[in-house]
Amino acid sequence: MNSFFFVSLLVIALFAGLNEARCAKQVLAFQNSFASSHDTLQVHCKSGDNDLGVHFVKFSDPAYNIRFGDDIIRGTYWNCFIQHGPKYLNFRAYTSGLSKKCGQFTWIAKKDGIYFSENGKPEEKTFDWTCKYIP
């Protein structure tokens, strides 16, 4: 029984090590694709006890990128809040899985909602904006 447990643990460790070597870092990107130069996207992301603070992405600026490695033991997730004027969205931007994800995961903010693209694939609308009530 102990040898079975040891072999199983060794196989898992080898799989995790090979998987980690395949792609060491993920990139979570936030792109401002609004139509005018005065539009700014506010981005605030947290993962566990890692709070990256608020970042502002202006129109035509490069995307705001978060580079990270997956935690194969506890899992990895990123919860993000994005805002444009009275419109906002609070969502889980990334969750690791049993098999390691590799590459770039891009969230694109547009006037009509939030789009998602994985590794340069065509973007798809994923969320509508939520609107704040401003009296």
mmCIF file with all atom_site columns, C-alpha atoms in Angstrom:
data_model
loop_
_atom_site.group_PDB
_atom_site.id
_atom_site.type_symbol
_atom_site.label_atom_id
_atom_site.label_alt_id
_atom_site.label_comp_id
_atom_site.label_asym_id
_atom_site.label_entity_id
_atom_site.label_seq_id
_atom_site.pdbx_PDB_ins_code
_atom_site.Cartn_x
_atom_site.Cartn_y
_atom_site.Cartn_z
_atom_site.occupancy
_atom_site.B_iso_or_equiv
_atom_site.pdbx_formal_charge
_atom_site.auth_seq_id
_atom_site.auth_comp_id
_atom_site.auth_asym_id
_atom_site.auth_atom_id
_atom_site.pdbx_PDB_model_num
ATOM 1   C CA . MET A 1 1   ? 0.000   0.000  0.000   1.00 0.00 ? 1   MET A CA 1
ATOM 2   C CA . ASN A 1 2   ? 2.821   2.425  0.868   1.00 0.00 ? 2   ASN A CA 1
ATOM 3   C CA . SER A 1 3   ? 4.579   1.757  -2.443  1.00 0.00 ? 3   SER A CA 1
ATOM 4   C CA . PHE A 1 4   ? 1.346   2.438  -4.374  1.00 0.00 ? 4   PHE A CA 1
ATOM 5   C CA . PHE A 1 5   ? 0.953   5.750  -2.540  1.00 0.00 ? 5   PHE A CA 1
ATOM 6   C CA . PHE A 1 6   ? 4.592   6.677  -3.214  1.00 0.00 ? 6   PHE A CA 1
ATOM 7   C CA . VAL A 1 7   ? 4.339   5.800  -6.944  1.00 0.00 ? 7   VAL A CA 1
ATOM 8   C CA . SER A 1 8   ? 1.079   7.767  -7.244  1.00 0.00 ? 8   SER A CA 1
ATOM 9   C CA . LEU A 1 9   ? 2.654   10.771 -5.564  1.00 0.00 ? 9   LEU A CA 1
ATOM 10  C CA . LEU A 1 10  ? 5.711   10.513 -7.842  1.00 0.00 ? 10  LEU A CA 1
ATOM 11  C CA . VAL A 1 11  ? 3.528   10.401 -10.980 1.00 0.00 ? 11  VAL A CA 1
ATOM 12  C CA . ILE A 1 12  ? 1.583   13.459 -9.830  1.00 0.00 ? 12  ILE A CA 1
ATOM 13  C CA . ALA A 1 13  ? 4.802   15.342 -9.066  1.00 0.00 ? 13  ALA A CA 1
ATOM 14  C CA . LEU A 1 14  ? 6.294   14.469 -12.456 1.00 0.00 ? 14  LEU A CA 1
ATOM 15  C CA . PHE A 1 15  ? 3.113   15.510 -14.253 1.00 0.00 ? 15  PHE A CA 1
ATOM 16  C CA . ALA A 1 16  ? 3.036   18.800 -12.374 1.00 0.00 ? 16  ALA A CA 1
ATOM 17  C CA . GLY A 1 17  ? 6.724   19.433 -13.059 1.00 0.00 ? 17  GLY A CA 1
ATOM 18  C CA . LEU A 1 18  ? 6.406   18.723 -16.772 1.00 0.00 ? 18  LEU A CA 1
ATOM 19  C CA . ASN A 1 19  ? 3.291   20.843 -16.937 1.00 0.00 ? 19  ASN A CA 1
ATOM 20  C CA . GLU A 1 20  ? 5.066   23.717 -15.174 1.00 0.00 ? 20  GLU A CA 1
ATOM 21  C CA . ALA A 1 21  ? 7.995   23.493 -17.600 1.00 0.00 ? 21  ALA A CA 1
ATOM 22  C CA . ARG A 1 22  ? 5.598   23.685 -20.539 1.00 0.00 ? 22  ARG A CA 1
ATOM 23  C CA . CYS A 1 23  ? 4.433   27.174 -19.574 1.00 0.00 ? 23  CYS A CA 1
ATOM 24  C CA . ALA A 1 24  ? 5.740   28.930 -16.506 1.00 0.00 ? 24  ALA A CA 1
ATOM 25  C CA . LYS A 1 25  ? 3.588   32.073 -16.636 1.00 0.00 ? 25  LYS A CA 1
ATOM 26  C CA . GLN A 1 26  ? 0.064   33.010 -17.647 1.00 0.00 ? 26  GLN A CA 1
ATOM 27  C CA . VAL A 1 27  ? -0.872  36.516 -18.763 1.00 0.00 ? 27  VAL A CA 1
ATOM 28  C CA . LEU A 1 28  ? -4.176  38.082 -17.805 1.00 0.00 ? 28  LEU A CA 1
ATOM 29  C CA . ALA A 1 29  ? -4.672  41.198 -19.953 1.00 0.00 ? 29  ALA A CA 1
ATOM 30  C CA . PHE A 1 30  ? -7.186  44.057 -19.817 1.00 0.00 ? 30  PHE A CA 1
ATOM 31  C CA . GLN A 1 31  ? -7.626  46.099 -22.973 1.00 0.00 ? 31  GLN A CA 1
ATOM 32  C CA . ASN A 1 32  ? -9.471  49.401 -23.412 1.00 0.00 ? 32  ASN A CA 1
ATOM 33  C CA . SER A 1 33  ? -11.322 49.280 -26.747 1.00 0.00 ? 33  SER A CA 1
ATOM 34  C CA . PHE A 1 34  ? -13.696 52.177 -26.223 1.00 0.00 ? 34  PHE A CA 1
ATOM 35  C CA . ALA A 1 35  ? -14.351 54.472 -29.145 1.00 0.00 ? 35  ALA A CA 1
ATOM 36  C CA . SER A 1 36  ? -12.905 57.763 -27.938 1.00 0.00 ? 36  SER A CA 1
ATOM 37  C CA . SER A 1 37  ? -9.684  59.104 -26.504 1.00 0.00 ? 37  SER A CA 1
ATOM 38  C CA . HIS A 1 38  ? -11.249 60.410 -23.264 1.00 0.00 ? 38  HIS A CA 1
ATOM 39  C CA . ASP A 1 39  ? -12.464 56.942 -22.165 1.00 0.00 ? 39  ASP A CA 1
ATOM 40  C CA . THR A 1 40  ? -10.480 55.327 -19.346 1.00 0.00 ? 40  THR A CA 1
ATOM 41  C CA . LEU A 1 41  ? -10.907 51.804 -18.009 1.00 0.00 ? 41  LEU A CA 1
ATOM 42  C CA . GLN A 1 42  ? -10.358 51.216 -14.287 1.00 0.00 ? 42  GLN A CA 1
ATOM 43  C CA . VAL A 1 43  ? -9.073  47.731 -13.330 1.00 0.00 ? 43  VAL A CA 1
ATOM 44  C CA . HIS A 1 44  ? -8.675  46.296 -9.819  1.00 0.00 ? 44  HIS A CA 1
ATOM 45  C CA . CYS A 1 45  ? -7.745  42.596 -9.425  1.00 0.00 ? 45  CYS A CA 1
ATOM 46  C CA . LYS A 1 46  ? -7.108  40.356 -6.418  1.00 0.00 ? 46  LYS A CA 1
ATOM 47  C CA . SER A 1 47  ? -5.946  36.771 -6.036  1.00 0.00 ? 47  SER A CA 1
ATOM 48  C CA . GLY A 1 48  ? -5.981  35.314 -2.530  1.00 0.00 ? 48  GLY A CA 1
ATOM 49  C CA . ASP A 1 49  ? -4.043  37.818 -0.415  1.00 0.00 ? 49  ASP A CA 1
ATOM 50  C CA . ASN A 1 50  ? -2.437  39.405 -3.489  1.00 0.00 ? 50  ASN A CA 1
ATOM 51  C CA . ASP A 1 51  ? -4.186  42.755 -4.145  1.00 0.00 ? 51  ASP A CA 1
ATOM 52  C CA . LEU A 1 52  ? -2.678  44.548 -7.143  1.00 0.00 ? 52  LEU A CA 1
ATOM 53  C CA . GLY A 1 53  ? -4.453  47.858 -6.490  1.00 0.00 ? 53  GLY A CA 1
ATOM 54  C CA . VAL A 1 54  ? -6.267  50.056 -8.993  1.00 0.00 ? 54  VAL A CA 1
ATOM 55  C CA . HIS A 1 55  ? -4.867  50.593 -12.491 1.00 0.00 ? 55  HIS A CA 1
ATOM 56  C CA . PHE A 1 56  ? -6.127  52.911 -15.211 1.00 0.00 ? 56  PHE A CA 1
ATOM 57  C CA . VAL A 1 57  ? -5.951  51.943 -18.883 1.00 0.00 ? 57  VAL A CA 1
ATOM 58  C CA . LYS A 1 58  ? -6.471  54.881 -21.206 1.00 0.00 ? 58  LYS A CA 1
ATOM 59  C CA . PHE A 1 59  ? -7.801  54.628 -24.738 1.00 0.00 ? 59  PHE A CA 1
ATOM 60  C CA . SER A 1 60  ? -5.056  53.394 -27.121 1.00 0.00 ? 60  SER A CA 1
ATOM 61  C CA . ASP A 1 61  ? -2.726  52.494 -24.215 1.00 0.00 ? 61  ASP A CA 1
ATOM 62  C CA . PRO A 1 62  ? -1.204  49.014 -24.257 1.00 0.00 ? 62  PRO A CA 1
ATOM 63  C CA . ALA A 1 63  ? -3.211  46.438 -22.332 1.00 0.00 ? 63  ALA A CA 1
ATOM 64  C CA . TYR A 1 64  ? -2.681  46.167 -18.570 1.00 0.00 ? 64  TYR A CA 1
ATOM 65  C CA . ASN A 1 65  ? -1.017  42.768 -18.030 1.00 0.00 ? 65  ASN A CA 1
ATOM 66  C CA . ILE A 1 66  ? -0.822  40.544 -14.968 1.00 0.00 ? 66  ILE A CA 1
ATOM 67  C CA . ARG A 1 67  ? 1.801   37.785 -15.200 1.00 0.00 ? 67  ARG A CA 1
ATOM 68  C CA . PHE A 1 68  ? 1.488   34.854 -12.821 1.00 0.00 ? 68  PHE A CA 1
ATOM 69  C CA . GLY A 1 69  ? 2.077   31.155 -12.376 1.00 0.00 ? 69  GLY A CA 1
ATOM 70  C CA . ASP A 1 70  ? -0.625  28.694 -11.364 1.00 0.00 ? 70  ASP A CA 1
ATOM 71  C CA . ASP A 1 71  ? -0.532  27.256 -7.859  1.00 0.00 ? 71  ASP A CA 1
ATOM 72  C CA . ILE A 1 72  ? -0.970  23.551 -8.602  1.00 0.00 ? 72  ILE A CA 1
ATOM 73  C CA . ILE A 1 73  ? -1.747  22.706 -4.964  1.00 0.00 ? 73  ILE A CA 1
ATOM 74  C CA . ARG A 1 74  ? -4.287  25.377 -3.935  1.00 0.00 ? 74  ARG A CA 1
ATOM 75  C CA . GLY A 1 75  ? -5.384  26.493 -7.402  1.00 0.00 ? 75  GLY A CA 1
ATOM 76  C CA . THR A 1 76  ? -5.213  29.997 -8.821  1.00 0.00 ? 76  THR A CA 1
ATOM 77  C CA . TYR A 1 77  ? -7.979  32.507 -9.347  1.00 0.00 ? 77  TYR A CA 1
ATOM 78  C CA . TRP A 1 78  ? -8.228  36.217 -10.098 1.00 0.00 ? 78  TRP A CA 1
ATOM 79  C CA . ASN A 1 79  ? -11.288 38.255 -9.112  1.00 0.00 ? 79  ASN A CA 1
ATOM 80  C CA . CYS A 1 80  ? -11.484 41.594 -10.879 1.00 0.00 ? 80  CYS A CA 1
ATOM 81  C CA . PHE A 1 81  ? -13.536 44.764 -10.782 1.00 0.00 ? 81  PHE A CA 1
ATOM 82  C CA . ILE A 1 82  ? -13.541 46.895 -13.921 1.00 0.00 ? 82  ILE A CA 1
ATOM 83  C CA . GLN A 1 83  ? -15.288 50.226 -14.352 1.00 0.00 ? 83  GLN A CA 1
ATOM 84  C CA . HIS A 1 84  ? -15.962 52.806 -17.035 1.00 0.00 ? 84  HIS A CA 1
ATOM 85  C CA . GLY A 1 85  ? -17.943 55.792 -15.780 1.00 0.00 ? 85  GLY A CA 1
ATOM 86  C CA . PRO A 1 86  ? -21.194 54.464 -14.242 1.00 0.00 ? 86  PRO A CA 1
ATOM 87  C CA . LYS A 1 87  ? -20.721 51.038 -15.864 1.00 0.00 ? 87  LYS A CA 1
ATOM 88  C CA . TYR A 1 88  ? -18.892 48.298 -13.986 1.00 0.00 ? 88  TYR A CA 1
ATOM 89  C CA . LEU A 1 89  ? -18.393 44.554 -13.692 1.00 0.00 ? 89  LEU A CA 1
ATOM 90  C CA . ASN A 1 90  ? -17.198 42.429 -10.775 1.00 0.00 ? 90  ASN A CA 1
ATOM 91  C CA . PHE A 1 91  ? -16.199 38.960 -12.035 1.00 0.00 ? 91  PHE A CA 1
ATOM 92  C CA . ARG A 1 92  ? -13.802 36.029 -11.829 1.00 0.00 ? 92  ARG A CA 1
ATOM 93  C CA . ALA A 1 93  ? -11.321 36.733 -14.626 1.00 0.00 ? 93  ALA A CA 1
ATOM 94  C CA . TYR A 1 94  ? -9.285  33.524 -14.258 1.00 0.00 ? 94  TYR A CA 1
ATOM 95  C CA . THR A 1 95  ? -9.582  30.131 -12.572 1.00 0.00 ? 95  THR A CA 1
ATOM 96  C CA . SER A 1 96  ? -6.978  27.391 -12.911 1.00 0.00 ? 96  SER A CA 1
ATOM 97  C CA . GLY A 1 97  ? -8.090  23.871 -13.685 1.00 0.00 ? 97  GLY A CA 1
ATOM 98  C CA . LEU A 1 98  ? -6.863  20.319 -13.289 1.00 0.00 ? 98  LEU A CA 1
ATOM 99  C CA . SER A 1 99  ? -4.957  20.642 -16.546 1.00 0.00 ? 99  SER A CA 1
ATOM 100 C CA . LYS A 1 100 ? -2.707  23.669 -16.775 1.00 0.00 ? 100 LYS A CA 1
ATOM 101 C CA . LYS A 1 101 ? -3.864  26.527 -18.949 1.00 0.00 ? 101 LYS A CA 1
ATOM 102 C CA . CYS A 1 102 ? -1.176  28.276 -20.941 1.00 0.00 ? 102 CYS A CA 1
ATOM 103 C CA . GLY A 1 103 ? -0.992  31.620 -22.597 1.00 0.00 ? 103 GLY A CA 1
ATOM 104 C CA . GLN A 1 104 ? -2.764  34.951 -22.649 1.00 0.00 ? 104 GLN A CA 1
ATOM 105 C CA . PHE A 1 105 ? -6.302  35.529 -21.438 1.00 0.00 ? 105 PHE A CA 1
ATOM 106 C CA . THR A 1 106 ? -7.532  38.920 -22.639 1.00 0.00 ? 106 THR A CA 1
ATOM 107 C CA . TRP A 1 107 ? -10.549 40.845 -21.380 1.00 0.00 ? 107 TRP A CA 1
ATOM 108 C CA . ILE A 1 108 ? -11.589 43.598 -23.802 1.00 0.00 ? 108 ILE A CA 1
ATOM 109 C CA . ALA A 1 109 ? -13.789 46.465 -22.623 1.00 0.00 ? 109 ALA A CA 1
ATOM 110 C CA . LYS A 1 110 ? -16.121 47.954 -25.234 1.00 0.00 ? 110 LYS A CA 1
ATOM 111 C CA . LYS A 1 111 ? -19.127 50.245 -25.084 1.00 0.00 ? 111 LYS A CA 1
ATOM 112 C CA . ASP A 1 112 ? -21.619 47.358 -25.333 1.00 0.00 ? 112 ASP A CA 1
ATOM 113 C CA . GLY A 1 113 ? -19.921 44.959 -22.885 1.00 0.00 ? 113 GLY A CA 1
ATOM 114 C CA . ILE A 1 114 ? -16.897 42.854 -22.016 1.00 0.00 ? 114 ILE A CA 1
ATOM 115 C CA . TYR A 1 115 ? -15.322 40.478 -24.525 1.00 0.00 ? 115 TYR A CA 1
ATOM 116 C CA . PHE A 1 116 ? -12.909 37.604 -23.974 1.00 0.00 ? 116 PHE A CA 1
ATOM 117 C CA . SER A 1 117 ? -10.130 36.168 -26.131 1.00 0.00 ? 117 SER A CA 1
ATOM 118 C CA . GLU A 1 118 ? -7.828  33.270 -25.278 1.00 0.00 ? 118 GLU A CA 1
ATOM 119 C CA . ASN A 1 119 ? -4.419  33.067 -26.959 1.00 0.00 ? 119 ASN A CA 1
ATOM 120 C CA . GLY A 1 120 ? -5.366  35.380 -29.815 1.00 0.00 ? 120 GLY A CA 1
ATOM 121 C CA . LYS A 1 121 ? -8.529  33.500 -30.801 1.00 0.00 ? 121 LYS A CA 1
ATOM 122 C CA . PRO A 1 122 ? -11.467 35.628 -31.997 1.00 0.00 ? 122 PRO A CA 1
ATOM 123 C CA . GLU A 1 123 ? -13.013 37.607 -29.176 1.00 0.00 ? 123 GLU A CA 1
ATOM 124 C CA . GLU A 1 124 ? -16.499 36.751 -27.927 1.00 0.00 ? 124 GLU A CA 1
ATOM 125 C CA . LYS A 1 125 ? -18.869 38.906 -25.899 1.00 0.00 ? 125 LYS A CA 1
ATOM 126 C CA . THR A 1 126 ? -18.955 37.409 -22.411 1.00 0.00 ? 126 THR A CA 1
ATOM 127 C CA . PHE A 1 127 ? -20.612 39.998 -20.143 1.00 0.00 ? 127 PHE A CA 1
ATOM 128 C CA . ASP A 1 128 ? -22.861 43.032 -20.328 1.00 0.00 ? 128 ASP A CA 1
ATOM 129 C CA . TRP A 1 129 ? -21.976 46.032 -18.215 1.00 0.00 ? 129 TRP A CA 1
ATOM 130 C CA . THR A 1 130 ? -23.789 46.582 -14.903 1.00 0.00 ? 130 THR A CA 1
ATOM 131 C CA . CYS A 1 131 ? -24.905 50.182 -14.408 1.00 0.00 ? 131 CYS A CA 1
ATOM 132 C CA . LYS A 1 132 ? -24.701 52.101 -11.144 1.00 0.00 ? 132 LYS A CA 1
ATOM 133 C CA . TYR A 1 133 ? -27.657 54.170 -10.084 1.00 0.00 ? 133 TYR A CA 1
ATOM 134 C CA . ILE A 1 134 ? -26.464 57.745 -9.759  1.00 0.00 ? 134 ILE A CA 1
ATOM 135 C CA . PRO A 1 135 ? -29.141 60.078 -8.301  1.00 0.00 ? 135 PRO A CA 1
#
